[in-house]
Amino acid sequence: QVQLLESGPGLVKPAGTLSLTCAVSGGSISGGNWWSWVRQSPGKGLEWIGEINHSGSTSYNPSLKSRVTISIDNSKNQFSLRLSSVSAADTAIYYCARKVVVANWFDPWGQGTLVTVSS
Amino acid sequence: DIQMTQSPSSVSASIGDRVTITCRASQGISSWLAWYQQKPGKAPKLLIYAASSLQSGVPSRFSGSGSGTNFSLTISSLQAEDLATYYCQQANNFPLTFGQGTKVEIK
């Protein structure tokens, strides 16, 4: 079955850029699904960040849109998140997830990776 | 944005008890609602989609109901392995939004 695995630095300096990658195994990223990023922090709970499909079309949460870029690499079967100008409020567990075809719920999810913003 | 409000924020029940969690949307979302289970230290797992459809492999003691703005998740007979936090998520409008979670504890 499809599995997702996040990777990237666990510590980012304030005002820097957070960069994460989600590797997809057990299935092709080039199908009909959309691929999402969701984060979880104690203060804001679960927050949808944005998503991308195989052709590179994206949709972002307006609250983060000015700072977020999601990209896809079909040849490597992975997609990525970049969040710029980070602050302590961006400290969270970041999950990648597959959005099911023709619906807006998530299954499966990656295991998550903790990113801390601190100097 | 559509606000999702869950209640209660936590519930403590005994093994075998019936547990019900409610989720209210700030505007109508038809049946575009999902429920997730998150065990400590793990990622959320899809339990219920389209308000009442059970995800493959999920025990039948879990059920969902509702439409419009009011929804519920019921565990018919609580088991020890159901210790977790449960989240609802509206799937009708962007940005997709989640409830704040309900923590289920075992007495």
PDB file of C-alpha atoms in Angstrom:
ATOM      1  CA  GLN A   1       0.000   0.000   0.000  1.00  0.00           C
ATOM      2  CA  VAL A   2       1.024   3.629  -0.390  1.00  0.00           C
ATOM      3  CA  GLN A   3       3.392   4.962   2.261  1.00  0.00           C
ATOM      4  CA  LEU A   4       4.661   8.489   2.783  1.00  0.00           C
ATOM      5  CA  LEU A   5       7.803   9.592   4.575  1.00  0.00           C
ATOM      6  CA  GLU A   6       8.777  13.146   5.457  1.00  0.00           C
ATOM      7  CA  SER A   7      12.379  14.314   5.660  1.00  0.00           C
ATOM      8  CA  GLY A   8      14.209  17.564   6.270  1.00  0.00           C
ATOM      9  CA  PRO A   9      15.954  19.669   8.922  1.00  0.00           C
ATOM     10  CA  GLY A  10      14.455  19.527  12.389  1.00  0.00           C
ATOM     11  CA  LEU A  11      15.736  22.981  13.332  1.00  0.00           C
ATOM     12  CA  VAL A  12      15.301  26.210  11.366  1.00  0.00           C
ATOM     13  CA  LYS A  13      16.401  29.694  12.381  1.00  0.00           C
ATOM     14  CA  PRO A  14      13.872  32.519  12.686  1.00  0.00           C
ATOM     15  CA  ALA A  15      13.373  34.392   9.399  1.00  0.00           C
ATOM     16  CA  GLY A  16      14.779  31.386   7.554  1.00  0.00           C
ATOM     17  CA  THR A  17      13.093  28.942   5.197  1.00  0.00           C
ATOM     18  CA  LEU A  18      11.671  25.588   6.213  1.00  0.00           C
ATOM     19  CA  SER A  19      12.154  22.886   3.553  1.00  0.00           C
ATOM     20  CA  LEU A  20      10.674  19.397   3.735  1.00  0.00           C
ATOM     21  CA  THR A  21      10.315  16.536   1.280  1.00  0.00           C
ATOM     22  CA  CYS A  22       7.752  13.730   1.233  1.00  0.00           C
ATOM     23  CA  ALA A  23       8.799  10.502  -0.461  1.00  0.00           C
ATOM     24  CA  VAL A  24       5.958   8.333  -1.733  1.00  0.00           C
ATOM     25  CA  SER A  25       6.386   4.565  -2.008  1.00  0.00           C
ATOM     26  CA  GLY A  26       4.071   1.729  -2.976  1.00  0.00           C
ATOM     27  CA  GLY A  27       2.319   3.772  -5.650  1.00  0.00           C
ATOM     28  CA  SER A  28       2.835   6.470  -8.259  1.00  0.00           C
ATOM     29  CA  ILE A  29       2.579  10.127  -7.428  1.00  0.00           C
ATOM     30  CA  SER A  30       1.447  10.714 -11.007  1.00  0.00           C
ATOM     31  CA  GLY A  31      -2.073   9.354 -10.586  1.00  0.00           C
ATOM     32  CA  GLY A  32      -5.279  11.250  -9.894  1.00  0.00           C
ATOM     33  CA  ASN A  33      -4.591  12.125  -6.268  1.00  0.00           C
ATOM     34  CA  TRP A  34      -3.666  15.442  -4.753  1.00  0.00           C
ATOM     35  CA  TRP A  35      -0.794  15.499  -2.262  1.00  0.00           C
ATOM     36  CA  SER A  36      -1.008  17.650   0.835  1.00  0.00           C
ATOM     37  CA  TRP A  37       0.896  19.117   3.733  1.00  0.00           C
ATOM     38  CA  VAL A  38      -0.751  19.440   7.162  1.00  0.00           C
ATOM     39  CA  ARG A  39       0.873  20.687  10.333  1.00  0.00           C
ATOM     40  CA  GLN A  40       0.058  20.226  13.997  1.00  0.00           C
ATOM     41  CA  SER A  41       1.029  22.581  16.773  1.00  0.00           C
ATOM     42  CA  PRO A  42      -0.187  22.793  20.356  1.00  0.00           C
ATOM     43  CA  GLY A  43      -1.544  26.272  19.783  1.00  0.00           C
ATOM     44  CA  LYS A  44      -3.402  25.820  16.507  1.00  0.00           C
ATOM     45  CA  GLY A  45      -4.173  22.110  16.320  1.00  0.00           C
ATOM     46  CA  LEU A  46      -4.275  20.564  12.853  1.00  0.00           C
ATOM     47  CA  GLU A  47      -3.847  23.078  10.022  1.00  0.00           C
ATOM     48  CA  TRP A  48      -4.022  22.307   6.302  1.00  0.00           C
ATOM     49  CA  ILE A  49      -1.138  24.047   4.539  1.00  0.00           C
ATOM     50  CA  GLY A  50      -1.736  23.244   0.898  1.00  0.00           C
ATOM     51  CA  GLU A  51      -1.660  20.641  -1.854  1.00  0.00           C
ATOM     52  CA  ILE A  52      -0.376  19.783  -5.313  1.00  0.00           C
ATOM     53  CA  ASN A  53      -1.296  17.369  -8.090  1.00  0.00           C
ATOM     54  CA  HIS A  54       0.887  15.522 -10.579  1.00  0.00           C
ATOM     55  CA  SER A  55       0.740  18.333 -13.135  1.00  0.00           C
ATOM     56  CA  GLY A  56       1.947  20.896 -10.608  1.00  0.00           C
ATOM     57  CA  SER A  57      -1.361  22.616  -9.908  1.00  0.00           C
ATOM     58  CA  THR A  58      -1.467  23.921  -6.357  1.00  0.00           C
ATOM     59  CA  SER A  59      -3.888  25.180  -3.731  1.00  0.00           C
ATOM     60  CA  TYR A  60      -2.774  26.928  -0.548  1.00  0.00           C
ATOM     61  CA  ASN A  61      -4.296  27.971   2.753  1.00  0.00           C
ATOM     62  CA  PRO A  62      -4.803  31.759   2.440  1.00  0.00           C
ATOM     63  CA  SER A  63      -3.370  32.210   5.935  1.00  0.00           C
ATOM     64  CA  LEU A  64       0.000  30.916   4.694  1.00  0.00           C
ATOM     65  CA  LYS A  65      -0.188  31.526   0.959  1.00  0.00           C
ATOM     66  CA  SER A  66       2.311  34.391   0.848  1.00  0.00           C
ATOM     67  CA  ARG A  67       5.013  32.206   2.412  1.00  0.00           C
ATOM     68  CA  VAL A  68       4.314  28.714   1.024  1.00  0.00           C
ATOM     69  CA  THR A  69       5.530  26.900  -2.066  1.00  0.00           C
ATOM     70  CA  ILE A  70       4.687  23.250  -2.771  1.00  0.00           C
ATOM     71  CA  SER A  71       6.414  21.506  -5.661  1.00  0.00           C
ATOM     72  CA  ILE A  72       6.421  18.001  -7.133  1.00  0.00           C
ATOM     73  CA  ASP A  73       9.058  15.783  -8.724  1.00  0.00           C
ATOM     74  CA  ASN A  74       7.288  12.992 -10.591  1.00  0.00           C
ATOM     75  CA  SER A  75      10.574  11.347 -11.590  1.00  0.00           C
ATOM     76  CA  LYS A  76      11.555  10.910  -7.935  1.00  0.00           C
ATOM     77  CA  ASN A  77       7.997  10.176  -6.747  1.00  0.00           C
ATOM     78  CA  GLN A  78       8.163  12.931  -4.162  1.00  0.00           C
ATOM     79  CA  PHE A  79       6.809  16.358  -3.368  1.00  0.00           C
ATOM     80  CA  SER A  80       8.159  19.192  -1.266  1.00  0.00           C
ATOM     81  CA  LEU A  81       7.210  22.075   1.007  1.00  0.00           C
ATOM     82  CA  ARG A  82       8.976  25.398   1.425  1.00  0.00           C
ATOM     83  CA  LEU A  83       7.818  27.877   4.058  1.00  0.00           C
ATOM     84  CA  SER A  84       9.654  31.180   4.157  1.00  0.00           C
ATOM     85  CA  SER A  85      10.135  33.838   6.824  1.00  0.00           C
ATOM     86  CA  VAL A  86       9.477  31.379   9.628  1.00  0.00           C
ATOM     87  CA  SER A  87       8.929  32.325  13.253  1.00  0.00           C
ATOM     88  CA  ALA A  88       8.380  30.411  16.480  1.00  0.00           C
ATOM     89  CA  ALA A  89       4.702  30.152  15.528  1.00  0.00           C
ATOM     90  CA  ASP A  90       5.715  27.794  12.717  1.00  0.00           C
ATOM     91  CA  THR A  91       7.136  25.246  15.156  1.00  0.00           C
ATOM     92  CA  ALA A  92       5.025  22.133  14.598  1.00  0.00           C
ATOM     93  CA  ILE A  93       4.892  18.547  13.479  1.00  0.00           C
ATOM     94  CA  TYR A  94       4.607  18.592   9.700  1.00  0.00           C
ATOM     95  CA  TYR A  95       2.747  15.758   7.989  1.00  0.00           C
ATOM     96  CA  CYS A  96       2.429  14.909   4.333  1.00  0.00           C
ATOM     97  CA  ALA A  97      -0.717  13.097   3.271  1.00  0.00           C
ATOM     98  CA  ARG A  98      -2.487  11.810   0.207  1.00  0.00           C
ATOM     99  CA  LYS A  99      -5.886  13.283  -0.489  1.00  0.00           C
ATOM    100  CA  VAL A 100      -8.267  10.653  -1.814  1.00  0.00           C
ATOM    101  CA  VAL A 101      -9.496  10.967  -5.410  1.00  0.00           C
ATOM    102  CA  VAL A 102     -12.570  13.220  -5.843  1.00  0.00           C
ATOM    103  CA  ALA A 103     -12.836  13.948  -2.116  1.00  0.00           C
ATOM    104  CA  ASN A 104     -11.052  16.160   0.368  1.00  0.00           C
ATOM    105  CA  TRP A 105     -10.019  13.764   3.116  1.00  0.00           C
ATOM    106  CA  PHE A 106      -6.606  12.368   3.797  1.00  0.00           C
ATOM    107  CA  ASP A 107      -5.421   8.785   3.665  1.00  0.00           C
ATOM    108  CA  PRO A 108      -2.732   7.769   4.342  1.00  0.00           C
ATOM    109  CA  TRP A 109      -0.535  10.165   6.295  1.00  0.00           C
ATOM    110  CA  GLY A 110       3.207  10.163   6.760  1.00  0.00           C
ATOM    111  CA  GLN A 111       4.622   9.627  10.226  1.00  0.00           C
ATOM    112  CA  GLY A 112       5.285  13.348  10.634  1.00  0.00           C
ATOM    113  CA  THR A 113       8.443  15.308  11.334  1.00  0.00           C
ATOM    114  CA  LEU A 114       8.974  17.874  14.078  1.00  0.00           C
ATOM    115  CA  VAL A 115      10.347  21.206  12.935  1.00  0.00           C
ATOM    116  CA  THR A 116      11.455  23.669  15.588  1.00  0.00           C
ATOM    117  CA  VAL A 117      12.085  27.326  14.788  1.00  0.00           C
ATOM    118  CA  SER A 118      14.751  28.638  17.111  1.00  0.00           C
ATOM    119  CA  SER A 119      18.047  30.467  17.022  1.00  0.00           C
TER     120      SER A 119
ATOM    121  CA  ASP B   1     -13.127  29.732   6.785  1.00  0.00           C
ATOM    122  CA  ILE B   2     -15.499  27.087   8.162  1.00  0.00           C
ATOM    123  CA  GLN B   3     -15.012  26.641  11.911  1.00  0.00           C
ATOM    124  CA  MET B   4     -15.322  23.119  13.305  1.00  0.00           C
ATOM    125  CA  THR B   5     -16.221  22.847  16.997  1.00  0.00           C
ATOM    126  CA  GLN B   6     -15.957  19.537  18.825  1.00  0.00           C
ATOM    127  CA  SER B   7     -17.385  18.594  22.184  1.00  0.00           C
ATOM    128  CA  PRO B   8     -16.459  17.519  24.683  1.00  0.00           C
ATOM    129  CA  SER B   9     -12.755  18.376  24.626  1.00  0.00           C
ATOM    130  CA  SER B  10     -12.091  15.231  26.634  1.00  0.00           C
ATOM    131  CA  VAL B  11     -14.072  12.245  27.862  1.00  0.00           C
ATOM    132  CA  SER B  12     -13.214   9.508  30.344  1.00  0.00           C
ATOM    133  CA  ALA B  13     -15.120   6.237  30.030  1.00  0.00           C
ATOM    134  CA  SER B  14     -14.880   2.609  31.068  1.00  0.00           C
ATOM    135  CA  ILE B  15     -14.190  -0.376  28.852  1.00  0.00           C
ATOM    136  CA  GLY B  16     -17.424  -1.382  27.192  1.00  0.00           C
ATOM    137  CA  ASP B  17     -19.054   2.037  27.500  1.00  0.00           C
ATOM    138  CA  ARG B  18     -20.695   3.837  24.608  1.00  0.00           C
ATOM    139  CA  VAL B  19     -18.896   7.066  23.758  1.00  0.00           C
ATOM    140  CA  THR B  20     -20.265   9.837  21.545  1.00  0.00           C
ATOM    141  CA  ILE B  21     -18.327  12.852  20.261  1.00  0.00           C
ATOM    142  CA  THR B  22     -20.026  15.709  18.476  1.00  0.00           C
ATOM    143  CA  CYS B  23     -18.746  18.096  15.820  1.00  0.00           C
ATOM    144  CA  ARG B  24     -20.494  21.247  14.661  1.00  0.00           C
ATOM    145  CA  ALA B  25     -19.671  23.192  11.488  1.00  0.00           C
ATOM    146  CA  SER B  26     -20.095  26.958  11.348  1.00  0.00           C
ATOM    147  CA  GLN B  27     -21.974  26.557   8.065  1.00  0.00           C
ATOM    148  CA  GLY B  28     -23.582  23.676   6.200  1.00  0.00           C
ATOM    149  CA  ILE B  29     -21.209  21.127   4.690  1.00  0.00           C
ATOM    150  CA  SER B  30     -23.704  18.489   3.544  1.00  0.00           C
ATOM    151  CA  SER B  31     -22.001  15.143   4.304  1.00  0.00           C
ATOM    152  CA  TRP B  32     -18.496  16.338   3.514  1.00  0.00           C
ATOM    153  CA  LEU B  33     -17.018  15.343   6.843  1.00  0.00           C
ATOM    154  CA  ALA B  34     -14.260  12.992   7.941  1.00  0.00           C
ATOM    155  CA  TRP B  35     -13.210  11.664  11.343  1.00  0.00           C
ATOM    156  CA  TYR B  36      -9.635  10.764  12.277  1.00  0.00           C
ATOM    157  CA  GLN B  37      -8.109   8.882  15.189  1.00  0.00           C
ATOM    158  CA  GLN B  38      -4.709   9.979  16.461  1.00  0.00           C
ATOM    159  CA  LYS B  39      -2.950   7.732  18.966  1.00  0.00           C
ATOM    160  CA  PRO B  40      -0.163   9.215  21.099  1.00  0.00           C
ATOM    161  CA  GLY B  41       2.960   9.890  19.060  1.00  0.00           C
ATOM    162  CA  LYS B  42       1.344   8.763  15.793  1.00  0.00           C
ATOM    163  CA  ALA B  43      -0.114  10.393  12.714  1.00  0.00           C
ATOM    164  CA  PRO B  44      -3.872  10.773  12.313  1.00  0.00           C
ATOM    165  CA  LYS B  45      -5.671   7.815  10.750  1.00  0.00           C
ATOM    166  CA  LEU B  46      -8.854   8.073   8.683  1.00  0.00           C
ATOM    167  CA  LEU B  47     -11.782   6.372  10.448  1.00  0.00           C
ATOM    168  CA  ILE B  48     -14.936   7.689   8.817  1.00  0.00           C
ATOM    169  CA  TYR B  49     -15.506   9.603   5.573  1.00  0.00           C
ATOM    170  CA  ALA B  50     -18.572  11.144   3.982  1.00  0.00           C
ATOM    171  CA  ALA B  51     -19.936  11.535   7.533  1.00  0.00           C
ATOM    172  CA  SER B  52     -20.966   7.886   7.930  1.00  0.00           C
ATOM    173  CA  SER B  53     -18.827   5.599   5.732  1.00  0.00           C
ATOM    174  CA  LEU B  54     -16.427   3.340   7.585  1.00  0.00           C
ATOM    175  CA  GLN B  55     -12.894   3.275   6.199  1.00  0.00           C
ATOM    176  CA  SER B  56     -11.667  -0.191   5.240  1.00  0.00           C
ATOM    177  CA  GLY B  57     -10.143  -2.054   8.186  1.00  0.00           C
ATOM    178  CA  VAL B  58     -11.749   0.117  10.870  1.00  0.00           C
ATOM    179  CA  PRO B  59     -13.651  -1.872  13.534  1.00  0.00           C
ATOM    180  CA  SER B  60     -17.430  -1.805  13.245  1.00  0.00           C
ATOM    181  CA  ARG B  61     -17.790  -0.392  16.775  1.00  0.00           C
ATOM    182  CA  PHE B  62     -17.011   2.986  15.201  1.00  0.00           C
ATOM    183  CA  SER B  63     -19.846   4.786  13.446  1.00  0.00           C
ATOM    184  CA  GLY B  64     -20.582   8.285  12.199  1.00  0.00           C
ATOM    185  CA  SER B  65     -23.755  10.203  11.536  1.00  0.00           C
ATOM    186  CA  GLY B  66     -25.073  13.629  10.678  1.00  0.00           C
ATOM    187  CA  SER B  67     -25.320  16.102   7.841  1.00  0.00           C
ATOM    188  CA  GLY B  68     -25.470  19.832   7.354  1.00  0.00           C
ATOM    189  CA  THR B  69     -23.872  21.330  10.455  1.00  0.00           C
ATOM    190  CA  ASN B  70     -24.202  18.644  13.145  1.00  0.00           C
ATOM    191  CA  PHE B  71     -22.226  15.406  13.205  1.00  0.00           C
ATOM    192  CA  SER B  72     -21.298  12.714  15.670  1.00  0.00           C
ATOM    193  CA  LEU B  73     -18.811   9.885  16.073  1.00  0.00           C
ATOM    194  CA  THR B  74     -19.850   6.958  18.272  1.00  0.00           C
ATOM    195  CA  ILE B  75     -17.786   4.161  19.727  1.00  0.00           C
ATOM    196  CA  SER B  76     -20.379   1.546  20.630  1.00  0.00           C
ATOM    197  CA  SER B  77     -18.230  -0.409  23.094  1.00  0.00           C
ATOM    198  CA  LEU B  78     -15.024   1.301  24.157  1.00  0.00           C
ATOM    199  CA  GLN B  79     -11.865  -0.804  24.013  1.00  0.00           C
ATOM    200  CA  ALA B  80      -8.478  -0.121  25.570  1.00  0.00           C
ATOM    201  CA  GLU B  81      -6.911   0.414  22.144  1.00  0.00           C
ATOM    202  CA  ASP B  82      -9.346   3.289  21.466  1.00  0.00           C
ATOM    203  CA  LEU B  83      -7.309   5.563  23.740  1.00  0.00           C
ATOM    204  CA  ALA B  84      -6.644   8.451  21.354  1.00  0.00           C
ATOM    205  CA  THR B  85      -7.603  11.939  20.276  1.00  0.00           C
ATOM    206  CA  TYR B  86     -10.338  12.159  17.649  1.00  0.00           C
ATOM    207  CA  TYR B  87     -10.640  14.961  15.096  1.00  0.00           C
ATOM    208  CA  CYS B  88     -13.337  15.946  12.654  1.00  0.00           C
ATOM    209  CA  GLN B  89     -12.472  17.645   9.361  1.00  0.00           C
ATOM    210  CA  GLN B  90     -14.739  19.443   6.914  1.00  0.00           C
ATOM    211  CA  ALA B  91     -14.128  18.548   3.287  1.00  0.00           C
ATOM    212  CA  ASN B  92     -16.612  20.919   1.666  1.00  0.00           C
ATOM    213  CA  ASN B  93     -14.752  24.216   1.368  1.00  0.00           C
ATOM    214  CA  PHE B  94     -11.187  25.431   1.060  1.00  0.00           C
ATOM    215  CA  PRO B  95      -9.286  25.952   3.240  1.00  0.00           C
ATOM    216  CA  LEU B  96      -9.923  22.498   4.673  1.00  0.00           C
ATOM    217  CA  THR B  97     -10.302  22.796   8.452  1.00  0.00           C
ATOM    218  CA  PHE B  98     -10.236  20.522  11.480  1.00  0.00           C
ATOM    219  CA  GLY B  99     -11.904  20.474  14.858  1.00  0.00           C
ATOM    220  CA  GLN B 100      -9.764  21.030  17.933  1.00  0.00           C
ATOM    221  CA  GLY B 101      -9.905  17.385  18.966  1.00  0.00           C
ATOM    222  CA  THR B 102     -11.535  15.219  21.636  1.00  0.00           C
ATOM    223  CA  LYS B 103      -9.292  13.174  23.886  1.00  0.00           C
ATOM    224  CA  VAL B 104     -10.742   9.802  24.879  1.00  0.00           C
ATOM    225  CA  GLU B 105      -9.357   8.367  28.089  1.00  0.00           C
ATOM    226  CA  ILE B 106     -10.000   5.051  29.785  1.00  0.00           C
ATOM    227  CA  LYS B 107     -11.264   5.110  33.393  1.00  0.00           C
TER     228      LYS B 107
END
